[in-house]
Amino acid sequence: MVAVSSRIIKVINTRAIPLGLAVSIALLPVATEVHAADAGGNVPKGPYSATLVSAKILSTATFPGASSPVADVSAFVLTDGTIRAYVFATGLGVVMAVSSDSKTFTYSGSPFGGVNFRGQPRVIKLANGTWVMYNSSGDGFSCSTSTDGVTFTVHTEVCLNQTQFAGVTGGLSGPGVVRLADGTYRAYFSGLPRPGTGPDPWKVFSATSADGLAWSAESGVRIGSGASNITRSAEHPAIVRHSDGTYTMFYFDNASGSADKSTGMGVYYATSTDGLVFSNEKKLDLVSLGNGFENSAGNDPEVFLDGTGRLLMYFGIGPAGIAAVQLTQDTTTGNSTSNKTPAAKAKLGGSCLKSGLRTTVGKTKLVCKKVKSKTVWVKG
């Protein structure tokens, strides 16, 4: 009952922010089942650009009896390339759906045997083969286990308590979890709203575990007020570890601390060499994808490699649905947080490298579009 109340609180207090999708990473040597915590990292580094896969892969229509919001998805790629999604659906709790193409999902049941009171699922598979689902709860986050990834049983109702983190009183989000080089695990998570408050600025914290089930809090703030570097609001993060041992974290800023909410709001990502201090922050451009992809899109990001090697991100595009994009390394963005190409290389009517890129020359905003089989800069 507690986890649902936490999720409802989030819905009430962040109405202006579309709910969406949670995150993990799946790394797939096609015949092997590998997920976030086990990946160890062949995930390409940024900067990233986004290409639309589908504007609505999961919605109330996917789950009979569900109402809005449908949100917070954790994705897992199986040995045959099938993607299994664990999703929060209002009225049902956590449910599952499967897809062979990341566009069309089919309802496949409940991991808890029916209607349940759990929210914000994050699922990993431990090195010993045990599946673990983490869910937000009123006091922190819970841990449930499974031998097949389909039927889960609660292992510990509160594996990590919110009281271990200064100023957190509304629960913890479902964590993004990654396995470290020494075989232990680290979880990243934010706080959740309290009744009658918000939207408020959020902080990302972390904790470590030897077995993925018993967790110990780490001191300090990873991102948010009090962090050593990036202090913007950040909620419900996802984390990936690259092959060189570095990390990229994806998170959503609700712009509660931004003077310009229209541009401050959005999904961001930042890198770290030790998993504790993050820097080199960039904003992912979703606006150029078209109608519906305002800065408010992108909450609860989920990032993973599918069976064909594509780096995908699932995220909330509105209370009733979840969208999917493919992330590719974008060598034209430089260090910009808004996917701009250097103005010195852009001019109205001139050629450009990739449709969807944006820049500003003087006071004129330009967008790269395909016109008569050529990609050129036009006003936009």
mmCIF file of C-alpha atoms in Angstrom:
data_model
loop_
_atom_site.group_PDB
_atom_site.id
_atom_site.type_symbol
_atom_site.label_atom_id
_atom_site.label_comp_id
_atom_site.label_asym_id
_atom_site.label_seq_id
_atom_site.Cartn_x
_atom_site.Cartn_y
_atom_site.Cartn_z
ATOM 1 C CA MET A 1 0.000 0.000 0.000
ATOM 2 C CA VAL A 2 2.878 2.304 0.812
ATOM 3 C CA ALA A 3 4.476 2.259 -2.637
ATOM 4 C CA VAL A 4 1.273 3.262 -4.359
ATOM 5 C CA SER A 5 0.761 6.188 -2.028
ATOM 6 C CA SER A 6 4.283 7.357 -2.856
ATOM 7 C CA ARG A 7 3.524 7.199 -6.551
ATOM 8 C CA ILE A 8 0.191 8.973 -6.152
ATOM 9 C CA ILE A 9 1.920 11.728 -4.219
ATOM 10 C CA LYS A 10 4.323 12.171 -7.125
ATOM 11 C CA VAL A 11 1.441 12.395 -9.563
ATOM 12 C CA ILE A 12 -0.418 14.998 -7.511
ATOM 13 C CA ASN A 13 2.552 17.221 -6.971
ATOM 14 C CA THR A 14 4.146 17.138 -10.417
ATOM 15 C CA ARG A 15 1.115 17.525 -12.639
ATOM 16 C CA ALA A 16 2.970 19.818 -15.002
ATOM 17 C CA ILE A 17 5.669 17.202 -15.450
ATOM 18 C CA PRO A 18 4.812 14.175 -17.551
ATOM 19 C CA LEU A 19 5.515 10.973 -15.753
ATOM 20 C CA GLY A 20 7.337 8.370 -17.519
ATOM 21 C CA LEU A 21 9.882 6.016 -17.430
ATOM 22 C CA ALA A 22 12.438 4.616 -15.368
ATOM 23 C CA VAL A 23 15.798 3.276 -16.484
ATOM 24 C CA SER A 24 18.462 0.470 -16.607
ATOM 25 C CA ILE A 25 20.928 -0.723 -19.208
ATOM 26 C CA ALA A 26 20.860 -4.009 -21.038
ATOM 27 C CA LEU A 27 23.948 -5.157 -22.844
ATOM 28 C CA LEU A 28 23.331 -7.925 -25.293
ATOM 29 C CA PRO A 29 25.748 -10.302 -26.864
ATOM 30 C CA VAL A 30 22.697 -11.715 -28.654
ATOM 31 C CA ALA A 31 22.739 -15.199 -27.110
ATOM 32 C CA THR A 32 23.298 -13.912 -23.577
ATOM 33 C CA GLU A 33 20.935 -12.280 -21.140
ATOM 34 C CA VAL A 34 22.626 -9.269 -19.598
ATOM 35 C CA HIS A 35 21.207 -6.212 -17.884
ATOM 36 C CA ALA A 36 22.263 -3.010 -16.195
ATOM 37 C CA ALA A 37 23.997 -4.379 -13.163
ATOM 38 C CA ASP A 38 25.826 -7.036 -15.157
ATOM 39 C CA ALA A 39 26.690 -4.980 -18.235
ATOM 40 C CA GLY A 40 30.086 -3.702 -17.165
ATOM 41 C CA GLY A 41 29.717 -1.513 -20.060
ATOM 42 C CA ASN A 42 29.906 -1.579 -23.835
ATOM 43 C CA VAL A 43 27.545 1.373 -23.947
ATOM 44 C CA PRO A 44 28.636 4.199 -26.269
ATOM 45 C CA LYS A 45 29.529 7.503 -24.671
ATOM 46 C CA GLY A 46 27.922 10.838 -25.465
ATOM 47 C CA PRO A 47 27.328 13.467 -26.549
ATOM 48 C CA TYR A 48 24.056 11.964 -27.753
ATOM 49 C CA SER A 49 21.412 12.878 -30.292
ATOM 50 C CA ALA A 50 17.940 11.325 -30.266
ATOM 51 C CA THR A 51 16.019 9.770 -33.174
ATOM 52 C CA LEU A 52 12.366 8.864 -32.729
ATOM 53 C CA VAL A 53 11.487 5.162 -32.538
ATOM 54 C CA SER A 54 7.863 5.555 -31.411
ATOM 55 C CA ALA A 55 5.885 8.322 -29.713
ATOM 56 C CA LYS A 56 3.862 5.825 -27.664
ATOM 57 C CA ILE A 57 5.150 2.327 -26.955
ATOM 58 C CA LEU A 58 3.191 1.838 -23.722
ATOM 59 C CA SER A 59 -0.076 3.408 -22.606
ATOM 60 C CA THR A 60 -3.366 2.705 -20.868
ATOM 61 C CA ALA A 61 -4.393 0.797 -24.006
ATOM 62 C CA THR A 62 -1.613 -1.742 -23.363
ATOM 63 C CA PHE A 63 -2.931 -2.765 -19.958
ATOM 64 C CA PRO A 64 -6.626 -3.709 -19.586
ATOM 65 C CA GLY A 65 -8.177 -1.872 -16.646
ATOM 66 C CA ALA A 66 -5.375 0.672 -16.289
ATOM 67 C CA SER A 67 -5.875 4.416 -15.967
ATOM 68 C CA SER A 68 -3.399 7.286 -16.154
ATOM 69 C CA PRO A 69 -0.609 7.557 -15.392
ATOM 70 C CA VAL A 70 1.229 4.691 -17.049
ATOM 71 C CA ALA A 71 4.821 5.378 -16.101
ATOM 72 C CA ASP A 72 8.203 4.291 -14.743
ATOM 73 C CA VAL A 73 9.341 1.508 -17.034
ATOM 74 C CA SER A 74 12.305 -0.771 -16.491
ATOM 75 C CA ALA A 75 13.393 -2.728 -19.582
ATOM 76 C CA PHE A 76 15.162 -6.083 -19.815
ATOM 77 C CA VAL A 77 16.376 -7.785 -22.990
ATOM 78 C CA LEU A 78 15.965 -11.579 -23.025
ATOM 79 C CA THR A 79 18.162 -14.141 -24.798
ATOM 80 C CA ASP A 80 16.000 -14.135 -27.944
ATOM 81 C CA GLY A 81 16.047 -10.348 -28.206
ATOM 82 C CA THR A 82 12.568 -9.896 -26.737
ATOM 83 C CA ILE A 83 12.228 -6.821 -24.535
ATOM 84 C CA ARG A 84 10.316 -7.287 -21.306
ATOM 85 C CA ALA A 85 9.045 -4.073 -19.746
ATOM 86 C CA TYR A 86 8.055 -3.729 -16.104
ATOM 87 C CA VAL A 87 5.644 -0.807 -15.826
ATOM 88 C CA PHE A 88 3.630 1.089 -13.214
ATOM 89 C CA ALA A 89 -0.021 1.360 -14.331
ATOM 90 C CA THR A 90 -2.525 3.199 -12.152
ATOM 91 C CA GLY A 91 -5.166 0.839 -10.808
ATOM 92 C CA LEU A 92 -3.008 -2.244 -11.400
ATOM 93 C CA GLY A 93 0.352 -1.521 -9.811
ATOM 94 C CA VAL A 94 3.382 -3.067 -11.511
ATOM 95 C CA VAL A 95 2.585 -4.988 -14.700
ATOM 96 C CA MET A 96 4.621 -6.501 -17.538
ATOM 97 C CA ALA A 97 4.584 -6.282 -21.347
ATOM 98 C CA VAL A 98 6.798 -7.798 -24.057
ATOM 99 C CA SER A 99 7.938 -6.626 -27.491
ATOM 100 C CA SER A 100 10.095 -7.925 -30.338
ATOM 101 C CA ASP A 101 10.640 -4.547 -31.975
ATOM 102 C CA SER A 102 10.458 -1.956 -29.160
ATOM 103 C CA LYS A 103 7.412 -0.434 -30.863
ATOM 104 C CA THR A 104 4.533 -2.834 -30.181
ATOM 105 C CA PHE A 105 4.136 -4.217 -26.673
ATOM 106 C CA THR A 106 1.731 -6.923 -25.500
ATOM 107 C CA TYR A 107 0.500 -7.241 -21.923
ATOM 108 C CA SER A 108 1.996 -10.318 -20.218
ATOM 109 C CA GLY A 109 0.711 -10.257 -16.636
ATOM 110 C CA SER A 110 1.700 -9.106 -13.167
ATOM 111 C CA PRO A 111 5.009 -9.955 -11.463
ATOM 112 C CA PHE A 112 3.145 -10.095 -8.140
ATOM 113 C CA GLY A 113 0.257 -12.270 -9.320
ATOM 114 C CA GLY A 114 -2.396 -9.586 -9.810
ATOM 115 C CA VAL A 115 -3.290 -6.084 -8.669
ATOM 116 C CA ASN A 116 -0.579 -4.887 -6.299
ATOM 117 C CA PHE A 117 0.451 -1.762 -4.466
ATOM 118 C CA ARG A 118 3.958 -1.200 -5.792
ATOM 119 C CA GLY A 119 5.381 1.541 -7.957
ATOM 120 C CA GLN A 120 8.489 2.734 -9.799
ATOM 121 C CA PRO A 121 9.942 -0.680 -10.709
ATOM 122 C CA ARG A 122 13.611 -1.131 -11.514
ATOM 123 C CA VAL A 123 14.728 -4.670 -12.392
ATOM 124 C CA ILE A 124 18.230 -6.144 -12.644
ATOM 125 C CA LYS A 125 19.669 -9.646 -12.823
ATOM 126 C CA LEU A 126 22.448 -10.361 -10.361
ATOM 127 C CA ALA A 127 25.627 -12.228 -11.266
ATOM 128 C CA ASN A 128 24.261 -15.327 -9.471
ATOM 129 C CA GLY A 129 21.170 -15.417 -11.716
ATOM 130 C CA THR A 130 18.712 -13.961 -9.214
ATOM 131 C CA TRP A 131 16.375 -11.298 -10.535
ATOM 132 C CA VAL A 132 15.768 -8.338 -8.241
ATOM 133 C CA MET A 133 13.023 -5.737 -8.514
ATOM 134 C CA TYR A 134 13.328 -2.478 -6.605
ATOM 135 C CA ASN A 135 10.204 -0.411 -5.897
ATOM 136 C CA SER A 136 9.628 2.918 -4.194
ATOM 137 C CA SER A 137 8.023 2.647 -0.777
ATOM 138 C CA GLY A 138 6.818 5.091 1.845
ATOM 139 C CA ASP A 139 10.013 4.629 3.840
ATOM 140 C CA GLY A 140 12.573 4.116 1.093
ATOM 141 C CA PHE A 141 12.730 1.370 -1.516
ATOM 142 C CA SER A 142 11.887 -2.337 -1.311
ATOM 143 C CA CYS A 143 13.624 -5.427 -2.757
ATOM 144 C CA SER A 144 11.787 -8.372 -4.324
ATOM 145 C CA THR A 145 13.402 -11.452 -5.885
ATOM 146 C CA SER A 146 12.612 -13.932 -8.648
ATOM 147 C CA THR A 147 14.151 -17.030 -10.223
ATOM 148 C CA ASP A 148 12.640 -16.381 -13.660
ATOM 149 C CA GLY A 149 12.008 -12.634 -13.893
ATOM 150 C CA VAL A 150 8.264 -13.245 -14.154
ATOM 151 C CA THR A 151 7.102 -14.105 -10.620
ATOM 152 C CA PHE A 152 8.498 -11.953 -7.798
ATOM 153 C CA THR A 153 8.311 -12.298 -4.022
ATOM 154 C CA VAL A 154 9.063 -9.505 -1.561
ATOM 155 C CA HIS A 155 12.462 -10.090 0.020
ATOM 156 C CA THR A 156 12.716 -6.966 2.187
ATOM 157 C CA GLU A 157 10.006 -4.325 2.433
ATOM 158 C CA VAL A 158 12.540 -1.564 3.148
ATOM 159 C CA CYS A 159 16.050 -2.401 1.915
ATOM 160 C CA LEU A 160 17.143 1.211 2.296
ATOM 161 C CA ASN A 161 15.411 3.762 4.493
ATOM 162 C CA GLN A 162 14.851 7.414 3.588
ATOM 163 C CA THR A 163 15.880 8.419 7.121
ATOM 164 C CA GLN A 164 19.497 7.701 6.155
ATOM 165 C CA PHE A 165 19.502 10.778 3.902
ATOM 166 C CA ALA A 166 19.289 14.307 5.274
ATOM 167 C CA GLY A 167 16.121 16.172 4.394
ATOM 168 C CA VAL A 168 14.329 13.249 2.690
ATOM 169 C CA THR A 169 10.879 12.624 4.167
ATOM 170 C CA GLY A 170 8.714 11.504 1.242
ATOM 171 C CA GLY A 171 10.320 8.192 0.265
ATOM 172 C CA LEU A 172 12.920 7.236 -2.325
ATOM 173 C CA SER A 173 12.498 6.654 -6.049
ATOM 174 C CA GLY A 174 13.066 3.226 -7.565
ATOM 175 C CA PRO A 175 16.868 3.128 -7.963
ATOM 176 C CA GLY A 176 19.049 2.770 -11.026
ATOM 177 C CA VAL A 177 21.581 0.068 -10.129
ATOM 178 C CA VAL A 178 24.966 -0.745 -11.663
ATOM 179 C CA ARG A 179 27.525 -3.438 -10.877
ATOM 180 C CA LEU A 180 30.968 -2.060 -10.063
ATOM 181 C CA ALA A 181 34.329 -3.428 -11.183
ATOM 182 C CA ASP A 182 34.815 -5.286 -7.882
ATOM 183 C CA GLY A 183 31.490 -7.121 -8.222
ATOM 184 C CA THR A 184 29.578 -5.001 -5.714
ATOM 185 C CA TYR A 185 26.598 -2.800 -6.622
ATOM 186 C CA ARG A 186 25.772 0.883 -6.416
ATOM 187 C CA ALA A 187 22.235 2.323 -6.508
ATOM 188 C CA TYR A 188 21.268 5.888 -7.509
ATOM 189 C CA PHE A 189 17.922 7.413 -6.534
ATOM 190 C CA SER A 190 16.163 10.638 -5.589
ATOM 191 C CA GLY A 191 13.571 11.636 -3.034
ATOM 192 C CA LEU A 192 9.806 11.744 -3.669
ATOM 193 C CA PRO A 193 7.269 14.509 -3.024
ATOM 194 C CA ARG A 194 5.341 14.925 0.226
ATOM 195 C CA PRO A 195 1.565 15.439 0.204
ATOM 196 C CA GLY A 196 0.570 19.008 -0.614
ATOM 197 C CA THR A 197 4.002 20.097 -1.788
ATOM 198 C CA GLY A 198 5.890 20.493 -5.020
ATOM 199 C CA PRO A 199 7.090 20.513 -7.558
ATOM 200 C CA ASP A 200 10.277 20.840 -5.497
ATOM 201 C CA PRO A 201 13.937 20.544 -6.403
ATOM 202 C CA TRP A 202 15.302 17.011 -5.940
ATOM 203 C CA LYS A 203 18.663 15.476 -5.147
ATOM 204 C CA VAL A 204 20.316 12.260 -6.305
ATOM 205 C CA PHE A 205 21.851 10.078 -3.596
ATOM 206 C CA SER A 206 23.639 6.727 -3.725
ATOM 207 C CA ALA A 207 24.121 3.527 -1.732
ATOM 208 C CA THR A 208 26.243 0.388 -2.075
ATOM 209 C CA SER A 209 25.602 -3.322 -1.642
ATOM 210 C CA ALA A 210 27.658 -6.514 -1.751
ATOM 211 C CA ASP A 211 24.723 -8.655 -2.895
ATOM 212 C CA GLY A 212 22.158 -6.255 -4.398
ATOM 213 C CA LEU A 213 19.791 -6.821 -1.467
ATOM 214 C CA ALA A 214 21.311 -5.326 1.694
ATOM 215 C CA TRP A 215 22.152 -1.655 1.130
ATOM 216 C CA SER A 216 24.329 0.893 2.945
ATOM 217 C CA ALA A 217 23.944 4.631 2.399
ATOM 218 C CA GLU A 218 26.838 6.650 0.988
ATOM 219 C CA SER A 219 27.418 10.152 2.277
ATOM 220 C CA GLY A 220 26.959 13.250 0.172
ATOM 221 C CA VAL A 221 24.824 14.262 -2.802
ATOM 222 C CA ARG A 222 25.651 13.073 -6.309
ATOM 223 C CA ILE A 223 23.580 15.717 -8.184
ATOM 224 C CA GLY A 224 21.441 18.491 -6.707
ATOM 225 C CA SER A 225 21.758 21.065 -3.969
ATOM 226 C CA GLY A 226 24.782 20.165 -1.861
ATOM 227 C CA ALA A 227 26.594 18.253 -4.623
ATOM 228 C CA SER A 228 30.208 19.166 -5.297
ATOM 229 C CA ASN A 229 29.507 20.055 -8.925
ATOM 230 C CA ILE A 230 26.041 19.849 -10.566
ATOM 231 C CA THR A 231 23.376 21.393 -8.338
ATOM 232 C CA ARG A 232 20.256 21.477 -10.546
ATOM 233 C CA SER A 233 17.147 19.543 -9.524
ATOM 234 C CA ALA A 234 17.468 15.882 -10.544
ATOM 235 C CA GLU A 235 14.997 13.036 -10.075
ATOM 236 C CA HIS A 236 14.611 9.298 -10.689
ATOM 237 C CA PRO A 237 18.052 8.799 -12.301
ATOM 238 C CA ALA A 238 19.351 6.036 -14.556
ATOM 239 C CA ILE A 239 22.987 4.989 -14.619
ATOM 240 C CA VAL A 240 25.264 3.179 -17.087
ATOM 241 C CA ARG A 241 28.883 2.084 -16.756
ATOM 242 C CA HIS A 242 31.126 2.217 -19.811
ATOM 243 C CA SER A 243 33.853 -0.240 -20.799
ATOM 244 C CA ASP A 244 36.572 2.115 -19.506
ATOM 245 C CA GLY A 245 34.979 2.182 -16.039
ATOM 246 C CA THR A 246 33.417 5.638 -16.360
ATOM 247 C CA TYR A 247 29.711 6.367 -15.815
ATOM 248 C CA THR A 248 26.897 8.323 -17.434
ATOM 249 C CA MET A 249 23.825 9.296 -15.426
ATOM 250 C CA PHE A 250 20.509 10.355 -16.994
ATOM 251 C CA TYR A 251 18.037 12.409 -14.917
ATOM 252 C CA PHE A 252 15.123 14.831 -15.238
ATOM 253 C CA ASP A 253 15.070 18.448 -14.050
ATOM 254 C CA ASN A 254 11.556 19.740 -13.269
ATOM 255 C CA ALA A 255 12.914 23.342 -13.435
ATOM 256 C CA SER A 256 11.666 24.112 -9.923
ATOM 257 C CA GLY A 257 14.947 25.915 -9.298
ATOM 258 C CA SER A 258 15.308 27.445 -12.748
ATOM 259 C CA ALA A 259 14.609 31.064 -13.604
ATOM 260 C CA ASP A 260 13.597 30.041 -17.121
ATOM 261 C CA LYS A 261 11.366 26.997 -16.713
ATOM 262 C CA SER A 262 10.723 26.698 -20.454
ATOM 263 C CA THR A 263 14.363 25.892 -21.141
ATOM 264 C CA GLY A 264 15.538 24.622 -17.751
ATOM 265 C CA MET A 265 13.098 21.711 -17.691
ATOM 266 C CA GLY A 266 14.204 18.548 -19.476
ATOM 267 C CA VAL A 267 16.276 15.377 -19.398
ATOM 268 C CA TYR A 268 20.007 15.786 -18.789
ATOM 269 C CA TYR A 269 23.007 13.505 -18.606
ATOM 270 C CA ALA A 270 26.408 13.849 -16.954
ATOM 271 C CA THR A 271 29.567 11.769 -16.623
ATOM 272 C CA SER A 272 31.789 10.570 -13.789
ATOM 273 C CA THR A 273 35.088 8.753 -13.431
ATOM 274 C CA ASP A 274 34.373 7.402 -9.943
ATOM 275 C CA GLY A 275 30.563 7.205 -9.836
ATOM 276 C CA LEU A 276 30.415 9.821 -7.093
ATOM 277 C CA VAL A 277 31.262 13.217 -8.604
ATOM 278 C CA PHE A 278 29.486 14.038 -11.881
ATOM 279 C CA SER A 279 30.354 16.743 -14.415
ATOM 280 C CA ASN A 280 30.261 17.542 -18.158
ATOM 281 C CA GLU A 281 26.484 17.954 -18.040
ATOM 282 C CA LYS A 282 24.452 18.144 -21.252
ATOM 283 C CA LYS A 283 20.755 18.486 -22.031
ATOM 284 C CA LEU A 284 19.313 15.950 -24.443
ATOM 285 C CA ASP A 285 17.403 17.610 -27.284
ATOM 286 C CA LEU A 286 13.938 16.031 -27.527
ATOM 287 C CA VAL A 287 12.142 19.192 -28.661
ATOM 288 C CA SER A 288 13.366 18.811 -32.247
ATOM 289 C CA LEU A 289 11.551 15.454 -32.492
ATOM 290 C CA GLY A 290 8.306 17.340 -33.076
ATOM 291 C CA ASN A 291 4.871 17.884 -31.584
ATOM 292 C CA GLY A 292 4.494 16.513 -28.058
ATOM 293 C CA PHE A 293 8.207 16.474 -27.338
ATOM 294 C CA GLU A 294 8.411 19.677 -25.328
ATOM 295 C CA ASN A 295 11.009 20.180 -22.608
ATOM 296 C CA SER A 296 8.520 18.562 -20.240
ATOM 297 C CA ALA A 297 9.024 15.225 -22.022
ATOM 298 C CA GLY A 298 11.709 12.910 -20.733
ATOM 299 C CA ASN A 299 10.889 12.214 -17.093
ATOM 300 C CA ASP A 300 11.941 8.828 -15.656
ATOM 301 C CA PRO A 301 14.389 7.925 -18.463
ATOM 302 C CA GLU A 302 15.292 4.277 -19.121
ATOM 303 C CA VAL A 303 18.383 3.633 -21.241
ATOM 304 C CA PHE A 304 19.528 0.236 -22.571
ATOM 305 C CA LEU A 305 20.997 -1.661 -25.524
ATOM 306 C CA ASP A 306 18.433 -3.740 -27.393
ATOM 307 C CA GLY A 307 19.005 -7.058 -29.182
ATOM 308 C CA THR A 308 20.269 -5.341 -32.325
ATOM 309 C CA GLY A 309 22.762 -3.157 -30.481
ATOM 310 C CA ARG A 310 20.739 0.054 -30.576
ATOM 311 C CA LEU A 311 21.043 2.313 -27.542
ATOM 312 C CA LEU A 312 17.430 3.100 -26.644
ATOM 313 C CA MET A 313 15.863 5.486 -24.180
ATOM 314 C CA TYR A 314 12.283 5.095 -22.949
ATOM 315 C CA PHE A 315 10.686 8.039 -21.124
ATOM 316 C CA GLY A 316 7.406 9.694 -20.205
ATOM 317 C CA ILE A 317 5.791 11.887 -22.821
ATOM 318 C CA GLY A 318 2.586 12.387 -20.841
ATOM 319 C CA PRO A 319 0.591 10.809 -18.002
ATOM 320 C CA ALA A 320 -0.944 8.208 -20.316
ATOM 321 C CA GLY A 321 2.082 7.113 -22.306
ATOM 322 C CA ILE A 322 5.739 6.292 -22.776
ATOM 323 C CA ALA A 323 7.868 7.094 -25.826
ATOM 324 C CA ALA A 324 11.065 5.571 -27.224
ATOM 325 C CA VAL A 325 14.066 7.108 -28.987
ATOM 326 C CA GLN A 326 17.381 5.793 -30.207
ATOM 327 C CA LEU A 327 20.481 7.517 -28.855
ATOM 328 C CA THR A 328 23.501 7.830 -31.113
ATOM 329 C CA GLN A 329 26.830 9.492 -30.502
ATOM 330 C CA ASP A 330 26.663 12.994 -31.938
ATOM 331 C CA THR A 331 30.056 14.375 -32.872
ATOM 332 C CA THR A 332 28.600 17.690 -34.078
ATOM 333 C CA THR A 333 27.277 18.963 -30.739
ATOM 334 C CA GLY A 334 30.534 19.882 -29.048
ATOM 335 C CA ASN A 335 29.983 20.818 -25.406
ATOM 336 C CA SER A 336 26.606 22.471 -25.894
ATOM 337 C CA THR A 337 23.764 21.499 -23.578
ATOM 338 C CA SER A 338 21.191 22.153 -26.276
ATOM 339 C CA ASN A 339 22.538 20.205 -29.280
ATOM 340 C CA LYS A 340 23.650 23.294 -31.175
ATOM 341 C CA THR A 341 26.131 23.200 -34.016
ATOM 342 C CA PRO A 342 28.777 25.975 -33.862
ATOM 343 C CA ALA A 343 27.278 29.081 -35.481
ATOM 344 C CA ALA A 344 30.440 29.716 -37.442
ATOM 345 C CA LYS A 345 29.709 26.593 -39.481
ATOM 346 C CA ALA A 346 26.019 27.283 -40.076
ATOM 347 C CA LYS A 347 24.214 29.647 -42.413
ATOM 348 C CA LEU A 348 20.669 29.907 -43.709
ATOM 349 C CA GLY A 349 20.323 27.654 -46.759
ATOM 350 C CA GLY A 350 23.738 26.093 -46.190
ATOM 351 C CA SER A 351 24.276 22.354 -45.916
ATOM 352 C CA CYS A 352 24.156 20.589 -42.525
ATOM 353 C CA LEU A 353 25.063 17.146 -41.317
ATOM 354 C CA LYS A 354 21.983 15.735 -39.620
ATOM 355 C CA SER A 355 18.252 16.481 -39.708
ATOM 356 C CA GLY A 356 17.009 17.808 -36.381
ATOM 357 C CA LEU A 357 20.156 19.652 -35.298
ATOM 358 C CA ARG A 358 19.619 23.227 -34.142
ATOM 359 C CA THR A 359 21.768 26.326 -33.790
ATOM 360 C CA THR A 360 21.497 30.124 -33.624
ATOM 361 C CA VAL A 361 23.234 32.557 -35.949
ATOM 362 C CA GLY A 362 22.991 36.066 -34.550
ATOM 363 C CA LYS A 363 19.347 36.274 -33.480
ATOM 364 C CA THR A 364 18.103 33.775 -36.077
ATOM 365 C CA LYS A 365 17.295 30.251 -34.943
ATOM 366 C CA LEU A 366 18.102 27.565 -37.504
ATOM 367 C CA VAL A 367 17.153 23.911 -37.751
ATOM 368 C CA CYS A 368 18.648 21.279 -40.022
ATOM 369 C CA LYS A 369 15.949 19.797 -42.291
ATOM 370 C CA LYS A 370 15.767 17.651 -45.397
ATOM 371 C CA VAL A 371 14.632 19.771 -48.357
ATOM 372 C CA LYS A 372 14.461 18.202 -51.825
ATOM 373 C CA SER A 373 16.818 15.351 -50.900
ATOM 374 C CA LYS A 374 19.348 17.731 -49.276
ATOM 375 C CA THR A 375 19.841 18.552 -45.606
ATOM 376 C CA VAL A 376 20.056 22.312 -45.205
ATOM 377 C CA TRP A 377 19.683 24.984 -42.509
ATOM 378 C CA VAL A 378 16.222 26.621 -42.459
ATOM 379 C CA LYS A 379 14.584 29.002 -40.015
ATOM 380 C CA GLY A 380 12.997 27.248 -37.096
#
